[in-house]
Amino acid sequence: MTRVLLVDDDQELSAMLKEYLAQEGFEATPVADGETGVAEALSGRYAIAVLDVMMPRLNGVEALRRIRQESRLPVLMLTARGDDVDRIVGLELGADDYVPKPCSPRELVARLRAILRRTDTTDGAAANGDALVVGPLHLWPARREARWADTPLALTSTEFSLLEVLVSHAGQVVSKATLSEKALGRPLARFDRSVDVHVSSLRHKLAPRDDGRSWIQTVRGQGYQFVRE
């Protein structure tokens, strides 16, 4: 069973989610505070973590910050419905996606599976070890590995998936709806800025072109384009 870390001080909700996740093939371990959550997330025992923003001792945003200092473990944030600030900050710090609370267990499972599919390299599509190369960027989808010139890129699973889609269509405009479907595994919702925030993070991790512009260009009203040399 896929091991999931549930970090939430709402013990009744955690117990309910643990039971539901077990029915869906997940083994969930609940912890009730951020400090314990960080320690468990860094233990190497889990495939993914679900992290609530509002918690005692250490809130979810700071917990995510500490996790990202040492680990690329996929993280799904639970945020208050309509709280765009926590949502955007979480994505900027490296959360792979978010679910607004209250959420249905079915939606949570769907988001978990979407993230885990992006990190799974055991299927046939991942068997090809060829690299995607555009300019200084080398991307190995089979290994989920990226290098900029000779420097490894530390990418979250969502950042890698977005970059893979953009590089696969280098020189072409890719709509935000397509990026959301292919990289986040869900339809683009109205007012959802997740793709924009992840692209912004990618731009900071990629060195600029010789002319000072970003390799990822915004095409107003259409989407994003990874430019060719």
PDB file of N, CA, C and O in Angstrom, residues 5-36:
ATOM      1  N   LEU A   5       1.405  10.442   4.575  1.00  0.00           N
ATOM      2  CA  LEU A   5       1.510  11.148   5.855  1.00  0.00           C
ATOM      3  C   LEU A   5       0.429  12.219   5.899  1.00  0.00           C
ATOM      4  O   LEU A   5       0.369  13.089   5.029  1.00  0.00           O
ATOM      5  N   LEU A   6      -0.442  12.155   6.928  1.00  0.00           N
ATOM      6  CA  LEU A   6      -1.488  13.151   7.133  1.00  0.00           C
ATOM      7  C   LEU A   6      -1.098  14.052   8.295  1.00  0.00           C
ATOM      8  O   LEU A   6      -1.016  13.598   9.435  1.00  0.00           O
ATOM      9  N   VAL A   7      -0.844  15.317   8.021  1.00  0.00           N
ATOM     10  CA  VAL A   7      -0.438  16.256   9.061  1.00  0.00           C
ATOM     11  C   VAL A   7      -1.569  17.264   9.255  1.00  0.00           C
ATOM     12  O   VAL A   7      -1.731  18.204   8.475  1.00  0.00           O
ATOM     13  N   ASP A   8      -2.370  17.060  10.297  1.00  0.00           N
ATOM     14  CA  ASP A   8      -3.549  17.894  10.539  1.00  0.00           C
ATOM     15  C   ASP A   8      -3.943  17.751  12.002  1.00  0.00           C
ATOM     16  O   ASP A   8      -3.992  16.634  12.528  1.00  0.00           O
ATOM     17  N   ASP A   9      -4.222  18.873  12.672  1.00  0.00           N
ATOM     18  CA  ASP A   9      -4.594  18.801  14.089  1.00  0.00           C
ATOM     19  C   ASP A   9      -6.062  18.438  14.282  1.00  0.00           C
ATOM     20  O   ASP A   9      -6.490  18.220  15.419  1.00  0.00           O
ATOM     21  N   ASP A  10      -6.839  18.369  13.220  1.00  0.00           N
ATOM     22  CA  ASP A  10      -8.236  17.929  13.302  1.00  0.00           C
ATOM     23  C   ASP A  10      -8.245  16.405  13.323  1.00  0.00           C
ATOM     24  O   ASP A  10      -8.265  15.752  12.274  1.00  0.00           O
ATOM     25  N   GLN A  11      -8.226  15.830  14.519  1.00  0.00           N
ATOM     26  CA  GLN A  11      -8.062  14.391  14.638  1.00  0.00           C
ATOM     27  C   GLN A  11      -9.284  13.628  14.119  1.00  0.00           C
ATOM     28  O   GLN A  11      -9.146  12.509  13.606  1.00  0.00           O
ATOM     29  N   GLU A  12     -10.457  14.218  14.245  1.00  0.00           N
ATOM     30  CA  GLU A  12     -11.654  13.562  13.721  1.00  0.00           C
ATOM     31  C   GLU A  12     -11.587  13.469  12.196  1.00  0.00           C
ATOM     32  O   GLU A  12     -11.882  12.417  11.611  1.00  0.00           O
ATOM     33  N   LEU A  13     -11.172  14.556  11.552  1.00  0.00           N
ATOM     34  CA  LEU A  13     -11.025  14.542  10.099  1.00  0.00           C
ATOM     35  C   LEU A  13      -9.945  13.563   9.674  1.00  0.00           C
ATOM     36  O   LEU A  13     -10.129  12.795   8.719  1.00  0.00           O
ATOM     37  N   SER A  14      -8.818  13.562  10.385  1.00  0.00           N
ATOM     38  CA  SER A  14      -7.724  12.657  10.040  1.00  0.00           C
ATOM     39  C   SER A  14      -8.155  11.195  10.145  1.00  0.00           C
ATOM     40  O   SER A  14      -7.799  10.365   9.305  1.00  0.00           O
ATOM     41  N   ALA A  15      -8.923  10.869  11.183  1.00  0.00           N
ATOM     42  CA  ALA A  15      -9.397   9.495  11.350  1.00  0.00           C
ATOM     43  C   ALA A  15     -10.319   9.096  10.202  1.00  0.00           C
ATOM     44  O   ALA A  15     -10.248   7.970   9.685  1.00  0.00           O
ATOM     45  N   MET A  16     -11.179  10.022   9.791  1.00  0.00           N
ATOM     46  CA  MET A  16     -12.083   9.745   8.683  1.00  0.00           C
ATOM     47  C   MET A  16     -11.318   9.560   7.375  1.00  0.00           C
ATOM     48  O   MET A  16     -11.573   8.633   6.606  1.00  0.00           O
ATOM     49  N   LEU A  17     -10.329  10.441   7.144  1.00  0.00           N
ATOM     50  CA  LEU A  17      -9.531  10.330   5.925  1.00  0.00           C
ATOM     51  C   LEU A  17      -8.691   9.063   5.922  1.00  0.00           C
ATOM     52  O   LEU A  17      -8.533   8.407   4.884  1.00  0.00           O
ATOM     53  N   LYS A  18      -8.154   8.700   7.077  1.00  0.00           N
ATOM     54  CA  LYS A  18      -7.364   7.475   7.170  1.00  0.00           C
ATOM     55  C   LYS A  18      -8.198   6.264   6.771  1.00  0.00           C
ATOM     56  O   LYS A  18      -7.746   5.401   6.005  1.00  0.00           O
ATOM     57  N   GLU A  19      -9.429   6.204   7.260  1.00  0.00           N
ATOM     58  CA  GLU A  19     -10.307   5.085   6.935  1.00  0.00           C
ATOM     59  C   GLU A  19     -10.650   5.065   5.439  1.00  0.00           C
ATOM     60  O   GLU A  19     -10.617   4.020   4.799  1.00  0.00           O
ATOM     61  N   TYR A  20     -10.958   6.240   4.897  1.00  0.00           N
ATOM     62  CA  TYR A  20     -11.302   6.304   3.482  1.00  0.00           C
ATOM     63  C   TYR A  20     -10.103   5.944   2.607  1.00  0.00           C
ATOM     64  O   TYR A  20     -10.230   5.201   1.622  1.00  0.00           O
ATOM     65  N   LEU A  21      -8.934   6.469   2.957  1.00  0.00           N
ATOM     66  CA  LEU A  21      -7.731   6.183   2.174  1.00  0.00           C
ATOM     67  C   LEU A  21      -7.397   4.702   2.184  1.00  0.00           C
ATOM     68  O   LEU A  21      -6.940   4.143   1.177  1.00  0.00           O
ATOM     69  N   ALA A  22      -7.631   4.035   3.313  1.00  0.00           N
ATOM     70  CA  ALA A  22      -7.370   2.594   3.392  1.00  0.00           C
ATOM     71  C   ALA A  22      -8.233   1.832   2.385  1.00  0.00           C
ATOM     72  O   ALA A  22      -7.780   0.865   1.765  1.00  0.00           O
ATOM     73  N   GLN A  23      -9.470   2.277   2.205  1.00  0.00           N
ATOM     74  CA  GLN A  23     -10.353   1.639   1.239  1.00  0.00           C
ATOM     75  C   GLN A  23      -9.886   1.859  -0.202  1.00  0.00           C
ATOM     76  O   GLN A  23     -10.232   1.090  -1.090  1.00  0.00           O
ATOM     77  N   GLU A  24      -9.075   2.905  -0.402  1.00  0.00           N
ATOM     78  CA  GLU A  24      -8.590   3.235  -1.737  1.00  0.00           C
ATOM     79  C   GLU A  24      -7.156   2.752  -1.977  1.00  0.00           C
ATOM     80  O   GLU A  24      -6.535   3.118  -2.970  1.00  0.00           O
ATOM     81  N   GLY A  25      -6.628   1.958  -1.057  1.00  0.00           N
ATOM     82  CA  GLY A  25      -5.311   1.377  -1.267  1.00  0.00           C
ATOM     83  C   GLY A  25      -4.152   2.172  -0.708  1.00  0.00           C
ATOM     84  O   GLY A  25      -2.998   1.936  -1.085  1.00  0.00           O
ATOM     85  N   PHE A  26      -4.439   3.094   0.219  1.00  0.00           N
ATOM     86  CA  PHE A  26      -3.390   3.889   0.846  1.00  0.00           C
ATOM     87  C   PHE A  26      -3.277   3.528   2.328  1.00  0.00           C
ATOM     88  O   PHE A  26      -4.271   3.241   2.982  1.00  0.00           O
ATOM     89  N   GLU A  27      -2.071   3.576   2.843  1.00  0.00           N
ATOM     90  CA  GLU A  27      -1.834   3.421   4.279  1.00  0.00           C
ATOM     91  C   GLU A  27      -1.483   4.790   4.851  1.00  0.00           C
ATOM     92  O   GLU A  27      -0.395   5.309   4.594  1.00  0.00           O
ATOM     93  N   ALA A  28      -2.411   5.394   5.581  1.00  0.00           N
ATOM     94  CA  ALA A  28      -2.225   6.750   6.073  1.00  0.00           C
ATOM     95  C   ALA A  28      -1.798   6.756   7.530  1.00  0.00           C
ATOM     96  O   ALA A  28      -2.337   6.021   8.354  1.00  0.00           O
ATOM     97  N   THR A  29      -0.840   7.619   7.842  1.00  0.00           N
ATOM     98  CA  THR A  29      -0.380   7.818   9.215  1.00  0.00           C
ATOM     99  C   THR A  29      -0.672   9.257   9.616  1.00  0.00           C
ATOM    100  O   THR A  29      -0.095  10.198   9.052  1.00  0.00           O
ATOM    101  N   PRO A  30      -1.597   9.481  10.576  1.00  0.00           N
ATOM    102  CA  PRO A  30      -1.917  10.850  11.001  1.00  0.00           C
ATOM    103  C   PRO A  30      -0.950  11.340  12.084  1.00  0.00           C
ATOM    104  O   PRO A  30      -0.579  10.587  12.979  1.00  0.00           O
ATOM    105  N   VAL A  31      -0.559  12.612  11.994  1.00  0.00           N
ATOM    106  CA  VAL A  31       0.145  13.300  13.079  1.00  0.00           C
ATOM    107  C   VAL A  31      -0.555  14.653  13.256  1.00  0.00           C
ATOM    108  O   VAL A  31      -1.111  15.201  12.308  1.00  0.00           O
ATOM    109  N   ALA A  32      -0.505  15.187  14.473  1.00  0.00           N
ATOM    110  CA  ALA A  32      -1.377  16.312  14.807  1.00  0.00           C
ATOM    111  C   ALA A  32      -0.683  17.665  14.920  1.00  0.00           C
ATOM    112  O   ALA A  32      -1.328  18.652  15.259  1.00  0.00           O
ATOM    113  N   ASP A  33       0.625  17.754  14.626  1.00  0.00           N
ATOM    114  CA  ASP A  33       1.279  19.056  14.695  1.00  0.00           C
ATOM    115  C   ASP A  33       2.396  19.130  13.663  1.00  0.00           C
ATOM    116  O   ASP A  33       2.894  18.110  13.179  1.00  0.00           O
ATOM    117  N   GLY A  34       2.785  20.368  13.342  1.00  0.00           N
ATOM    118  CA  GLY A  34       3.745  20.590  12.279  1.00  0.00           C
ATOM    119  C   GLY A  34       5.136  20.065  12.562  1.00  0.00           C
ATOM    120  O   GLY A  34       5.805  19.545  11.664  1.00  0.00           O
ATOM    121  N   GLU A  35       5.610  20.198  13.796  1.00  0.00           N
ATOM    122  CA  GLU A  35       6.966  19.748  14.109  1.00  0.00           C
ATOM    123  C   GLU A  35       7.099  18.236  13.926  1.00  0.00           C
ATOM    124  O   GLU A  35       8.066  17.743  13.340  1.00  0.00           O
ATOM    125  N   THR A  36       6.131  17.505  14.434  1.00  0.00           N
ATOM    126  CA  THR A  36       6.148  16.048  14.235  1.00  0.00           C
ATOM    127  C   THR A  36       5.998  15.721  12.756  1.00  0.00           C
ATOM    128  O   THR A  36       6.635  14.789  12.245  1.00  0.00           O
TER     129      THR A  36
END
